[in-house]
Tab-separated table of C-alpha atoms and ligand atoms in Angstrom:
chain	number	residue	atom	x	y	z
A	1	UNK	CA	-8.786	-19.470	-7.825
A	2	UNK	CA	-10.958	-16.778	-8.169
A	3	UNK	CA	-11.232	-14.096	-11.029
A	4	UNK	CA	-10.685	-10.518	-10.934
A	5	UNK	CA	-11.571	-7.439	-11.962
A	6	UNK	CA	-8.458	-5.538	-13.743
A	7	UNK	CA	-9.659	-2.024	-12.319
A	8	UNK	CA	-8.367	0.970	-13.088
A	9	UNK	CA	-5.541	3.011	-11.231
A	10	UNK	CA	-6.486	6.974	-11.088
A	11	UNK	CA	-3.415	9.226	-11.889
A	12	UNK	CA	-2.675	10.640	-8.190
A	13	UNK	CA	-2.281	7.263	-6.284
A	14	UNK	CA	0.684	6.168	-9.865
A	15	UNK	CA	1.735	9.510	-8.778
A	16	UNK	CA	2.266	8.887	-5.123
A	17	UNK	CA	3.727	5.473	-5.678
A	18	UNK	CA	6.093	6.546	-8.492
A	19	UNK	CA	6.781	9.463	-6.436
A	20	UNK	CA	7.616	7.547	-3.190
A	21	UNK	CA	9.740	4.685	-5.478
A	22	UNK	CA	11.672	7.075	-6.394
A	23	UNK	CA	12.888	8.629	-3.087
A	24	UNK	CA	13.772	4.919	-2.171
A	25	UNK	CA	14.733	3.707	-5.168
A	26	UNK	CA	16.747	6.980	-6.785
A	27	UNK	CA	15.643	7.506	-10.192
A	28	UNK	CA	17.719	5.616	-11.850
A	29	UNK	CA	17.065	2.516	-10.744
A	30	UNK	CA	12.876	3.508	-11.204
A	31	UNK	CA	13.554	4.182	-14.351
A	32	UNK	CA	15.791	0.702	-15.229
A	33	UNK	CA	12.637	-0.748	-13.805
A	34	UNK	CA	10.236	0.840	-15.950
A	35	UNK	CA	11.452	0.343	-18.475
A	36	UNK	CA	11.469	-4.054	-17.254
A	37	UNK	CA	7.611	-4.480	-16.958
A	38	UNK	CA	6.643	-2.299	-19.244
A	39	UNK	CA	6.565	1.510	-18.367
A	40	UNK	CA	8.427	3.475	-20.186
A	41	UNK	CA	5.885	6.125	-20.755
A	42	UNK	CA	6.635	7.175	-16.774
A	43	UNK	CA	10.845	7.308	-16.982
A	44	UNK	CA	10.986	11.851	-15.975
A	45	UNK	CA	7.316	11.787	-16.673
A	46	UNK	CA	4.754	11.351	-13.588
A	47	UNK	CA	1.046	11.942	-14.028
A	48	UNK	CA	-0.692	14.880	-13.121
A	49	UNK	CA	-2.172	14.803	-10.208
A	50	UNK	CA	-5.505	14.450	-10.705
A	51	UNK	CA	-8.123	11.409	-10.224
A	52	UNK	CA	-8.381	10.806	-14.051
A	53	UNK	CA	-7.772	7.018	-15.045
A	54	UNK	CA	-4.210	6.595	-15.284
A	55	UNK	CA	-2.628	2.313	-15.504
A	56	UNK	CA	-4.842	-0.973	-15.139
A	57	UNK	CA	-3.933	-3.088	-11.759
A	58	UNK	CA	-2.658	-5.552	-13.004
A	59	UNK	CA	0.713	-3.327	-14.421
A	60	UNK	CA	0.590	-1.813	-10.800
A	61	UNK	CA	0.901	-5.571	-9.751
A	62	UNK	CA	3.543	-6.281	-12.614
A	63	UNK	CA	5.441	-3.108	-11.198
A	64	UNK	CA	5.658	-4.082	-7.931
A	65	UNK	CA	6.723	-7.375	-9.638
A	66	UNK	CA	9.101	-6.004	-10.717
A	67	UNK	CA	10.821	-4.159	-8.203
A	68	UNK	CA	11.395	-7.103	-6.548
A	69	UNK	CA	12.771	-8.746	-9.644
A	70	UNK	CA	15.567	-6.098	-9.589
A	71	UNK	CA	16.359	-6.231	-6.223
A	72	UNK	CA	16.678	-10.207	-5.818
A	73	UNK	CA	16.382	-10.443	-1.905
A	74	UNK	CA	16.705	-6.935	-1.302
A	75	UNK	CA	13.447	-6.551	-2.871
A	76	UNK	CA	11.055	-6.853	-0.185
A	77	UNK	CA	12.875	-4.781	1.644
A	78	UNK	CA	12.673	-1.803	-0.620
A	79	UNK	CA	9.264	-2.610	-1.225
A	80	UNK	CA	8.452	-2.111	2.436
A	81	UNK	CA	10.063	0.981	2.493
A	82	UNK	CA	8.460	2.562	-0.253
A	83	UNK	CA	5.227	1.612	0.978
A	84	UNK	CA	6.534	3.588	4.196
A	85	UNK	CA	7.853	6.620	1.894
A	86	UNK	CA	3.643	6.253	0.540
A	87	UNK	CA	2.387	7.034	3.423
A	88	UNK	CA	4.276	9.344	4.493
A	89	UNK	CA	3.059	11.070	0.933
A	90	UNK	CA	-0.365	10.986	1.887
A	91	UNK	CA	0.177	12.906	5.267
A	92	UNK	CA	2.428	15.221	3.819
A	93	UNK	CA	0.489	16.194	0.622
A	94	UNK	CA	-3.542	14.112	0.914
A	95	UNK	CA	-3.791	14.917	4.720
A	96	UNK	CA	-7.739	16.079	3.715
A	97	UNK	CA	-7.912	12.882	2.291
A	98	UNK	CA	-6.708	11.052	4.751
A	99	UNK	CA	-8.625	12.947	7.257
A	100	UNK	CA	-5.402	13.453	9.349
A	101	UNK	CA	-5.410	17.752	9.097
A	102	UNK	CA	-5.805	19.059	12.828
A	103	UNK	CA	-6.452	15.837	13.957
A	104	UNK	CA	-5.598	15.390	18.095
A	105	UNK	CA	-5.051	11.554	18.303
A	106	UNK	CA	-2.652	11.945	21.465
A	107	UNK	CA	-6.524	12.415	22.928
A	108	UNK	CA	-7.438	8.692	21.744
A	109	UNK	CA	-6.553	6.018	23.032
A	110	UNK	CA	-3.490	3.456	21.329
A	111	UNK	CA	-5.886	0.893	20.040
A	112	UNK	CA	-8.146	4.070	18.849
A	113	UNK	CA	-5.551	5.514	17.028
A	114	UNK	CA	-4.736	2.720	15.474
A	115	UNK	CA	-7.807	2.334	14.252
A	116	UNK	CA	-8.497	5.849	13.249
A	117	UNK	CA	-5.417	5.999	11.119
A	118	UNK	CA	-6.262	3.090	8.936
A	119	UNK	CA	-9.956	3.908	9.022
A	120	UNK	CA	-8.760	7.333	7.072
A	121	UNK	CA	-6.818	5.356	4.339
A	122	UNK	CA	-9.885	2.835	3.438
A	123	UNK	CA	-11.622	5.909	3.237
A	124	UNK	CA	-9.139	7.695	1.498
A	125	UNK	CA	-8.880	4.920	-1.328
A	126	UNK	CA	-12.527	4.138	-1.479
A	127	UNK	CA	-12.903	7.737	-2.070
A	128	UNK	CA	-10.395	8.161	-4.944
A	129	UNK	CA	-11.943	4.814	-6.551
A	130	UNK	CA	-15.918	3.740	-5.527
A	131	UNK	CA	-14.636	0.171	-6.623
A	132	UNK	CA	-12.330	-0.381	-3.854
A	133	UNK	CA	-13.598	-3.068	-1.250
A	134	UNK	CA	-10.919	-1.845	2.046
A	135	UNK	CA	-12.540	-2.033	5.895
A	136	UNK	CA	-11.148	-2.789	9.485
A	137	UNK	CA	-11.927	-6.413	11.153
A	138	UNK	CA	-11.883	-6.763	14.377
A	139	UNK	CA	-14.324	-10.785	14.567
A	140	UNK	CA	-11.100	-12.967	15.408
A	141	UNK	CA	-9.985	-10.261	18.267
A	142	UNK	CA	-7.208	-9.223	16.554
A	143	UNK	CA	-7.225	-6.152	14.483
A	144	UNK	CA	-6.657	-6.347	11.036
A	145	UNK	CA	-6.450	-4.110	7.710
A	146	UNK	CA	-8.381	-5.966	4.666
A	147	UNK	CA	-9.012	-5.131	1.304
A	148	UNK	CA	-10.144	-7.278	-1.526
A	149	UNK	CA	-9.796	-5.496	-4.150
A	150	UNK	CA	-5.987	-4.948	-3.602
A	151	UNK	CA	-3.946	-3.371	-6.428
A	152	UNK	CA	-0.774	-4.734	-5.779
A	153	UNK	CA	-0.938	-8.897	-6.281
A	154	UNK	CA	-3.873	-8.552	-8.795
A	155	UNK	CA	-3.239	-10.948	-11.702
A	156	UNK	CA	-0.105	-13.034	-9.944
A	157	UNK	CA	0.035	-16.097	-8.156
A	158	UNK	CA	2.348	-17.254	-5.261
A	159	UNK	CA	2.440	-20.061	-2.639
A	160	UNK	CA	3.472	-16.974	0.167
A	161	UNK	CA	1.753	-13.016	0.407
A	162	UNK	CA	3.411	-10.930	-2.048
A	163	UNK	CA	1.697	-7.412	-0.980
A	164	UNK	CA	4.930	-5.871	0.587
A	165	UNK	CA	4.368	-2.338	-0.068
A	166	UNK	CA	1.002	-3.001	1.365
A	167	UNK	CA	2.754	-4.112	4.526
A	168	UNK	CA	4.858	-0.456	4.656
A	169	UNK	CA	2.258	1.384	4.128
A	170	UNK	CA	0.371	-0.217	7.342
A	171	UNK	CA	3.055	0.158	9.597
A	172	UNK	CA	4.046	3.106	8.803
A	173	UNK	CA	0.406	4.129	9.733
A	174	UNK	CA	0.372	2.312	13.044
A	175	UNK	CA	3.867	3.587	13.396
A	176	UNK	CA	2.529	6.859	13.355
A	177	UNK	CA	-0.407	7.020	14.852
A	178	UNK	CA	0.802	5.538	18.093
A	179	UNK	CA	4.598	6.766	18.162
A	180	UNK	CA	5.687	2.848	17.846
A	181	UNK	CA	6.831	0.137	15.899
A	182	UNK	CA	3.975	-2.716	15.610
A	183	UNK	CA	4.311	-6.055	14.113
A	184	UNK	CA	2.655	-6.363	11.095
A	185	UNK	CA	1.584	-9.685	9.332
A	186	UNK	CA	0.129	-10.280	5.731
A	187	UNK	CA	-2.122	-13.358	6.429
A	188	UNK	CA	-3.953	-13.621	3.688
A	189	UNK	CA	-3.411	-12.713	0.083
A	190	UNK	CA	-5.177	-13.187	-3.405
A	191	UNK	CA	-1.868	-13.999	-5.277
A	192	UNK	CA	-2.624	-17.645	-2.498
A	193	UNK	CA	-6.076	-17.978	-3.402
A	194	UNK	CA	-7.238	-16.479	-0.743
A	195	UNK	CA	-10.488	-13.562	-1.207
A	196	UNK	CA	-8.649	-10.735	-0.067
A	197	UNK	CA	-5.182	-9.476	1.252
A	198	UNK	CA	-5.328	-9.137	5.233
A	199	UNK	CA	-2.591	-7.284	7.015
A	200	UNK	CA	-2.419	-8.058	11.112
A	201	UNK	CA	-2.164	-5.665	13.465
A	202	UNK	CA	-0.072	-7.431	16.248
A	203	UNK	CA	1.966	-6.441	18.897
A	204	UNK	CA	4.837	-3.171	19.859
A	205	UNK	CA	8.048	-4.696	19.110
A	206	UNK	CA	9.767	-3.360	22.066
B	301	ZN	ZN1	-2.570	-8.397	-2.464
């Protein structure tokens, strides 16, 4: 099992996550979950939109775990929706950081559009935290988004991939860029002992 640094997540990213969770789960649902994972301090009190350190990555991972546990069989779908809402928050609130302000995607071929938005996501994360290692990989002929510092599964162990929120964000990003729903699969996950979390871009669903 790889030993991982327990890095710090900045206020603006926690704010983005909590806002998206509230949008999907409702205020009550979110508050219950925050209490079960020891993050009571965020009940009715989100961190400001700045770059100061907020919580540890492992606490963020536990928040994801708490949502999964609270909703049982519905947890996975809930986290996928939170991930989608989180990408939309980025487009709405952080267009410049994401690199999408005033970009004419329609002029690019579809694959270029996907690469553009996924590179934008990786760069935005790296700008918010220099320790983040996220990149696009095409080495086996498939396009994939890879992060070796994924916070969602920090300190978690599982037989199967667990980064549903991330799958949701990548799905929404690709849909935003192409207008199509693509199959996104988490093929590798740090929680199962892999060296990184890897999200493979499959085929369009229709
Ligand atoms: Zn992960």
